[in-house]
Amino acid sequence: MSHRQLDALIFDMGNVLIDWTPERLVRHFVSDESIIPQLTQAVFLSPTWKKLDQGLVTEAEVIQTICANLPGTLHPIVTDLVTRWPEANLIDPRMEGLARHLHQAGIRLFLGSNASLRFHTYQHTIKALSTFDGIQISADVLISKPDPAFFEVLMRTHGLVPDRTGFIDDLQRNCDAASRLGIQSYHYTKDFEALVDWLKDCGVLSLQTTVEEILGLE
C-alpha cells in the first residue's frame, strides 16, 4: 500500500453507482419509439425535474406541471415515469465489489447525489450503499450540486477534511465545484479500470489489487 492520501470518498449515484440514461428509462415504459425523445425532454430533462431533486416540489406537482404541456394520452405515462422509474434501475455490480474493498481498507464512504425523496424507497436495492457511512441527497438538504453548499453541508455533517476526501462524479461541473473546495475529485466516465488506477494512486487500494479481485473473479 502506498501512502494513503485520502480517508474518505464521496460517490455520486447516477452513472456511477447506477446507470442514469433518461431515454432508457422512458423506453422501459413506452413502446412507441417516436414519442421517447418528447417524453425524455418533458420529464427527466425538464426544470421541474430538477426542482424535484432539490426537494422544492412534490411528485404530484411535477406530474401536474408536465402534463399541462402534453396531450392527455401521455398523462398516464408521465405518471408512471415520475413515480415508477426506479423499476427500470440498472445498478452497476462492479461498484458493490469496489465499495466492499474500500470499506475493508478502512476508507469512509459517503453518497453525495442529486436525487428526489423517492430515493428512500429504492436505496435498499443499491447494495454498495450498505457499506457507506453516510448518505446525502439533494432533496433532503434542499441544495443540489454543483452548489458548493452541497459539499459544505456534507463535509460539516460528517467531519470530513477536504484535502483528505475524494469525490467521484460523472459530471465535470460537479467535480470542478468540489475541487474548488479542496476536495480531490475524479471525473468518472464509466472506465472502471481507470477509476481503480486512480484509487491506487491515492493509496486507498493496494497497488496489487486487480479489477478481477474486486469483481470476485479470482
mmCIF file of C-alpha atoms in Angstrom:
data_model
loop_
_atom_site.group_PDB
_atom_site.id
_atom_site.type_symbol
_atom_site.label_atom_id
_atom_site.label_comp_id
_atom_site.label_asym_id
_atom_site.label_seq_id
_atom_site.Cartn_x
_atom_site.Cartn_y
_atom_site.Cartn_z
ATOM 1 C CA MET A 1 0.000 0.000 0.000
ATOM 2 C CA SER A 2 1.378 3.371 -0.971
ATOM 3 C CA HIS A 3 0.969 6.410 1.264
ATOM 4 C CA ARG A 4 -2.727 6.983 1.778
ATOM 5 C CA GLN A 5 -3.801 10.424 0.581
ATOM 6 C CA LEU A 6 -7.499 10.021 1.363
ATOM 7 C CA ASP A 7 -9.503 8.960 4.390
ATOM 8 C CA ALA A 8 -12.953 9.279 2.813
ATOM 9 C CA LEU A 9 -14.641 9.041 -0.574
ATOM 10 C CA ILE A 10 -17.881 10.641 -1.726
ATOM 11 C CA PHE A 11 -19.667 8.827 -4.549
ATOM 12 C CA ASP A 12 -22.249 10.293 -6.892
ATOM 13 C CA MET A 13 -25.102 7.929 -7.744
ATOM 14 C CA GLY A 14 -26.245 8.475 -11.351
ATOM 15 C CA ASN A 15 -23.796 7.000 -13.873
ATOM 16 C CA VAL A 16 -21.527 5.955 -11.016
ATOM 17 C CA LEU A 17 -23.449 3.521 -8.794
ATOM 18 C CA ILE A 18 -26.371 3.196 -11.203
ATOM 19 C CA ASP A 19 -26.966 3.829 -14.883
ATOM 20 C CA TRP A 20 -28.789 7.103 -15.478
ATOM 21 C CA THR A 21 -29.845 7.200 -19.120
ATOM 22 C CA PRO A 22 -33.183 9.015 -19.373
ATOM 23 C CA GLU A 23 -34.009 7.594 -22.811
ATOM 24 C CA ARG A 24 -33.577 4.054 -21.488
ATOM 25 C CA LEU A 25 -35.861 4.781 -18.545
ATOM 26 C CA VAL A 26 -38.571 6.109 -20.857
ATOM 27 C CA ARG A 27 -38.188 3.121 -23.162
ATOM 28 C CA HIS A 28 -38.927 0.821 -20.233
ATOM 29 C CA PHE A 29 -42.447 2.247 -20.094
ATOM 30 C CA VAL A 30 -43.010 3.192 -23.738
ATOM 31 C CA SER A 31 -43.096 1.014 -26.848
ATOM 32 C CA ASP A 32 -43.657 3.843 -29.338
ATOM 33 C CA GLU A 33 -40.151 4.998 -30.266
ATOM 34 C CA SER A 34 -41.488 8.179 -31.863
ATOM 35 C CA ILE A 35 -42.511 9.719 -28.523
ATOM 36 C CA ILE A 36 -39.445 8.755 -26.496
ATOM 37 C CA PRO A 37 -37.487 11.976 -27.250
ATOM 38 C CA GLN A 38 -40.508 14.117 -26.362
ATOM 39 C CA LEU A 39 -41.116 12.359 -23.054
ATOM 40 C CA THR A 40 -37.426 12.293 -22.164
ATOM 41 C CA GLN A 41 -37.202 16.046 -22.594
ATOM 42 C CA ALA A 42 -40.535 16.769 -20.923
ATOM 43 C CA VAL A 43 -39.868 14.672 -17.827
ATOM 44 C CA PHE A 44 -36.266 13.887 -16.979
ATOM 45 C CA LEU A 45 -34.585 16.846 -18.659
ATOM 46 C CA SER A 46 -37.087 19.438 -17.506
ATOM 47 C CA PRO A 47 -36.533 22.262 -14.990
ATOM 48 C CA THR A 48 -39.398 20.759 -12.994
ATOM 49 C CA TRP A 49 -37.461 17.508 -12.526
ATOM 50 C CA LYS A 50 -34.502 19.494 -11.219
ATOM 51 C CA LYS A 51 -36.808 21.134 -8.677
ATOM 52 C CA LEU A 52 -37.984 17.669 -7.623
ATOM 53 C CA ASP A 53 -34.373 16.671 -6.961
ATOM 54 C CA GLN A 54 -33.959 19.856 -4.946
ATOM 55 C CA GLY A 55 -36.945 18.965 -2.791
ATOM 56 C CA LEU A 56 -38.783 22.110 -3.873
ATOM 57 C CA VAL A 57 -41.830 20.407 -5.413
ATOM 58 C CA THR A 58 -43.745 17.184 -4.867
ATOM 59 C CA GLU A 59 -44.181 14.407 -7.403
ATOM 60 C CA ALA A 60 -47.840 15.367 -7.744
ATOM 61 C CA GLU A 61 -46.823 18.915 -8.623
ATOM 62 C CA VAL A 62 -44.281 17.649 -11.152
ATOM 63 C CA ILE A 63 -46.889 15.475 -12.834
ATOM 64 C CA GLN A 64 -49.371 18.350 -12.970
ATOM 65 C CA THR A 65 -46.822 20.778 -14.436
ATOM 66 C CA ILE A 66 -45.552 18.368 -17.081
ATOM 67 C CA CYS A 67 -48.989 17.122 -18.103
ATOM 68 C CA ALA A 68 -50.206 20.688 -18.609
ATOM 69 C CA ASN A 69 -47.991 20.843 -21.701
ATOM 70 C CA LEU A 70 -48.682 17.363 -23.107
ATOM 71 C CA PRO A 71 -51.688 15.696 -24.718
ATOM 72 C CA GLY A 72 -53.956 13.700 -22.434
ATOM 73 C CA THR A 73 -52.914 10.407 -23.998
ATOM 74 C CA LEU A 74 -49.449 10.848 -22.480
ATOM 75 C CA HIS A 75 -50.571 11.727 -18.956
ATOM 76 C CA PRO A 76 -50.657 8.125 -17.634
ATOM 77 C CA ILE A 77 -47.140 7.557 -18.985
ATOM 78 C CA VAL A 78 -45.887 10.722 -17.296
ATOM 79 C CA THR A 79 -47.318 9.497 -14.004
ATOM 80 C CA ASP A 80 -45.549 6.156 -14.430
ATOM 81 C CA LEU A 81 -42.250 7.833 -15.313
ATOM 82 C CA VAL A 82 -42.328 10.128 -12.307
ATOM 83 C CA THR A 83 -43.441 7.553 -9.752
ATOM 84 C CA ARG A 84 -42.208 4.211 -11.089
ATOM 85 C CA TRP A 85 -38.924 4.937 -12.879
ATOM 86 C CA PRO A 86 -36.845 3.064 -10.239
ATOM 87 C CA GLU A 87 -38.383 -0.157 -11.578
ATOM 88 C CA ALA A 88 -36.050 0.325 -14.555
ATOM 89 C CA ASN A 89 -32.968 0.925 -12.419
ATOM 90 C CA LEU A 90 -29.740 -0.685 -13.619
ATOM 91 C CA ILE A 91 -27.223 -0.996 -10.800
ATOM 92 C CA ASP A 92 -23.515 -1.364 -11.570
ATOM 93 C CA PRO A 93 -22.433 -4.546 -9.733
ATOM 94 C CA ARG A 94 -18.776 -3.540 -10.014
ATOM 95 C CA MET A 95 -19.351 -0.755 -7.523
ATOM 96 C CA GLU A 96 -20.556 -3.217 -4.896
ATOM 97 C CA GLY A 97 -17.237 -5.027 -5.044
ATOM 98 C CA LEU A 98 -15.311 -1.762 -5.055
ATOM 99 C CA ALA A 99 -17.218 -0.415 -2.058
ATOM 100 C CA ARG A 100 -16.555 -3.618 -0.169
ATOM 101 C CA HIS A 101 -12.805 -3.390 -0.836
ATOM 102 C CA LEU A 102 -12.644 0.268 0.155
ATOM 103 C CA HIS A 103 -14.651 -0.389 3.312
ATOM 104 C CA GLN A 104 -12.325 -3.225 4.278
ATOM 105 C CA ALA A 105 -9.380 -0.885 3.725
ATOM 106 C CA GLY A 106 -10.837 1.476 6.319
ATOM 107 C CA ILE A 107 -11.979 4.178 3.922
ATOM 108 C CA ARG A 108 -15.121 6.030 4.990
ATOM 109 C CA LEU A 109 -17.676 6.030 2.178
ATOM 110 C CA PHE A 110 -20.428 8.543 1.508
ATOM 111 C CA LEU A 111 -23.112 9.145 -1.073
ATOM 112 C CA GLY A 112 -23.492 12.700 -2.364
ATOM 113 C CA SER A 113 -26.165 12.766 -5.044
ATOM 114 C CA ASN A 114 -28.819 14.916 -6.622
ATOM 115 C CA ALA A 115 -31.943 12.843 -6.062
ATOM 116 C CA SER A 116 -35.572 13.233 -5.058
ATOM 117 C CA LEU A 117 -37.145 11.882 -1.891
ATOM 118 C CA ARG A 118 -38.168 8.763 -3.818
ATOM 119 C CA PHE A 119 -34.547 7.666 -3.323
ATOM 120 C CA HIS A 120 -35.503 6.459 0.135
ATOM 121 C CA THR A 121 -37.851 3.887 -1.407
ATOM 122 C CA TYR A 122 -35.195 2.215 -3.563
ATOM 123 C CA GLN A 123 -31.876 2.845 -1.831
ATOM 124 C CA HIS A 124 -32.002 -0.658 -0.322
ATOM 125 C CA THR A 125 -31.644 -2.103 -3.838
ATOM 126 C CA ILE A 126 -28.211 -0.493 -4.286
ATOM 127 C CA LYS A 127 -26.167 -2.980 -2.302
ATOM 128 C CA ALA A 128 -22.993 -0.889 -2.355
ATOM 129 C CA LEU A 129 -24.712 1.587 -0.041
ATOM 130 C CA SER A 130 -24.788 -0.996 2.752
ATOM 131 C CA THR A 131 -21.080 -0.296 3.314
ATOM 132 C CA PHE A 132 -21.472 3.501 3.263
ATOM 133 C CA ASP A 133 -21.010 5.610 6.388
ATOM 134 C CA GLY A 134 -23.370 8.379 5.344
ATOM 135 C CA ILE A 135 -25.836 9.462 2.688
ATOM 136 C CA GLN A 136 -26.746 12.939 1.500
ATOM 137 C CA ILE A 137 -29.216 13.585 -1.289
ATOM 138 C CA SER A 138 -30.190 16.992 -2.560
ATOM 139 C CA ALA A 139 -33.888 16.717 -1.691
ATOM 140 C CA ASP A 140 -33.068 16.140 1.982
ATOM 141 C CA VAL A 141 -30.874 19.240 2.296
ATOM 142 C CA LEU A 142 -32.675 21.394 -0.311
ATOM 143 C CA ILE A 143 -29.372 22.034 -2.090
ATOM 144 C CA SER A 144 -28.119 20.384 -5.267
ATOM 145 C CA LYS A 145 -24.746 20.010 -6.926
ATOM 146 C CA PRO A 146 -22.831 21.902 -8.207
ATOM 147 C CA ASP A 147 -23.717 24.404 -5.482
ATOM 148 C CA PRO A 148 -20.670 24.404 -3.177
ATOM 149 C CA ALA A 149 -23.026 24.494 -0.203
ATOM 150 C CA PHE A 150 -23.998 20.895 -1.012
ATOM 151 C CA PHE A 151 -20.440 19.766 -0.322
ATOM 152 C CA GLU A 152 -20.010 22.083 2.638
ATOM 153 C CA VAL A 153 -23.054 20.594 4.375
ATOM 154 C CA LEU A 154 -21.876 17.050 3.708
ATOM 155 C CA MET A 155 -18.351 17.766 4.940
ATOM 156 C CA ARG A 156 -19.583 19.547 8.069
ATOM 157 C CA THR A 157 -22.152 16.865 8.890
ATOM 158 C CA HIS A 158 -19.624 14.047 8.755
ATOM 159 C CA GLY A 159 -16.500 15.858 9.903
ATOM 160 C CA LEU A 160 -14.641 15.402 6.630
ATOM 161 C CA VAL A 161 -11.392 17.198 5.804
ATOM 162 C CA PRO A 162 -11.379 18.488 2.193
ATOM 163 C CA ASP A 163 -7.837 17.519 1.236
ATOM 164 C CA ARG A 164 -8.308 14.073 2.784
ATOM 165 C CA THR A 165 -11.548 13.472 0.913
ATOM 166 C CA GLY A 166 -12.101 12.244 -2.646
ATOM 167 C CA PHE A 167 -15.150 12.781 -4.817
ATOM 168 C CA ILE A 168 -16.268 10.646 -7.779
ATOM 169 C CA ASP A 169 -18.867 12.068 -10.168
ATOM 170 C CA ASP A 170 -19.825 11.669 -13.823
ATOM 171 C CA LEU A 171 -20.244 15.428 -14.426
ATOM 172 C CA GLN A 172 -17.222 17.661 -14.785
ATOM 173 C CA ARG A 173 -19.054 20.690 -13.372
ATOM 174 C CA ASN A 174 -19.690 18.847 -10.114
ATOM 175 C CA CYS A 175 -16.067 17.758 -9.913
ATOM 176 C CA ASP A 176 -14.940 21.326 -10.528
ATOM 177 C CA ALA A 177 -17.178 22.621 -7.736
ATOM 178 C CA ALA A 178 -15.787 20.076 -5.276
ATOM 179 C CA SER A 179 -12.215 20.752 -6.372
ATOM 180 C CA ARG A 180 -12.605 24.451 -5.634
ATOM 181 C CA LEU A 181 -13.246 23.475 -2.016
ATOM 182 C CA GLY A 182 -10.041 21.463 -1.884
ATOM 183 C CA ILE A 183 -11.674 18.057 -2.388
ATOM 184 C CA GLN A 184 -9.712 15.689 -4.626
ATOM 185 C CA SER A 185 -12.138 14.983 -7.445
ATOM 186 C CA TYR A 186 -12.317 12.345 -10.147
ATOM 187 C CA HIS A 187 -14.423 12.668 -13.293
ATOM 188 C CA TYR A 188 -15.803 9.179 -13.858
ATOM 189 C CA THR A 189 -16.575 8.238 -17.460
ATOM 190 C CA LYS A 190 -17.572 4.595 -16.782
ATOM 191 C CA ASP A 191 -13.971 3.481 -17.293
ATOM 192 C CA PHE A 192 -13.844 1.264 -14.213
ATOM 193 C CA GLU A 193 -10.207 0.253 -14.662
ATOM 194 C CA ALA A 194 -9.142 3.895 -14.801
ATOM 195 C CA LEU A 195 -11.045 4.578 -11.586
ATOM 196 C CA VAL A 196 -9.301 1.680 -9.874
ATOM 197 C CA ASP A 197 -5.944 3.067 -11.033
ATOM 198 C CA TRP A 198 -6.802 6.479 -9.568
ATOM 199 C CA LEU A 199 -7.734 4.890 -6.263
ATOM 200 C CA LYS A 200 -4.412 3.068 -6.261
ATOM 201 C CA ASP A 201 -2.615 6.357 -6.914
ATOM 202 C CA CYS A 202 -4.474 7.826 -3.922
ATOM 203 C CA GLY A 203 -3.262 4.944 -1.774
ATOM 204 C CA VAL A 204 -6.718 3.702 -0.817
ATOM 205 C CA LEU A 205 -6.349 0.468 -2.782
ATOM 206 C CA SER A 206 -3.300 -1.742 -2.708
ATOM 207 C CA LEU A 207 -1.147 -1.487 -5.817
ATOM 208 C CA GLN A 208 -1.572 -5.252 -6.128
ATOM 209 C CA THR A 209 -5.374 -5.028 -6.266
ATOM 210 C CA THR A 210 -6.766 -6.190 -9.600
ATOM 211 C CA VAL A 211 -10.104 -5.487 -11.210
ATOM 212 C CA GLU A 212 -10.734 -9.239 -11.227
ATOM 213 C CA GLU A 213 -10.199 -9.359 -7.470
ATOM 214 C CA ILE A 214 -12.657 -6.503 -6.943
ATOM 215 C CA LEU A 215 -15.215 -8.266 -9.098
ATOM 216 C CA GLY A 216 -14.712 -11.543 -7.226
ATOM 217 C CA LEU A 217 -13.356 -13.316 -10.297
ATOM 218 C CA GLU A 218 -10.165 -14.528 -8.636
#
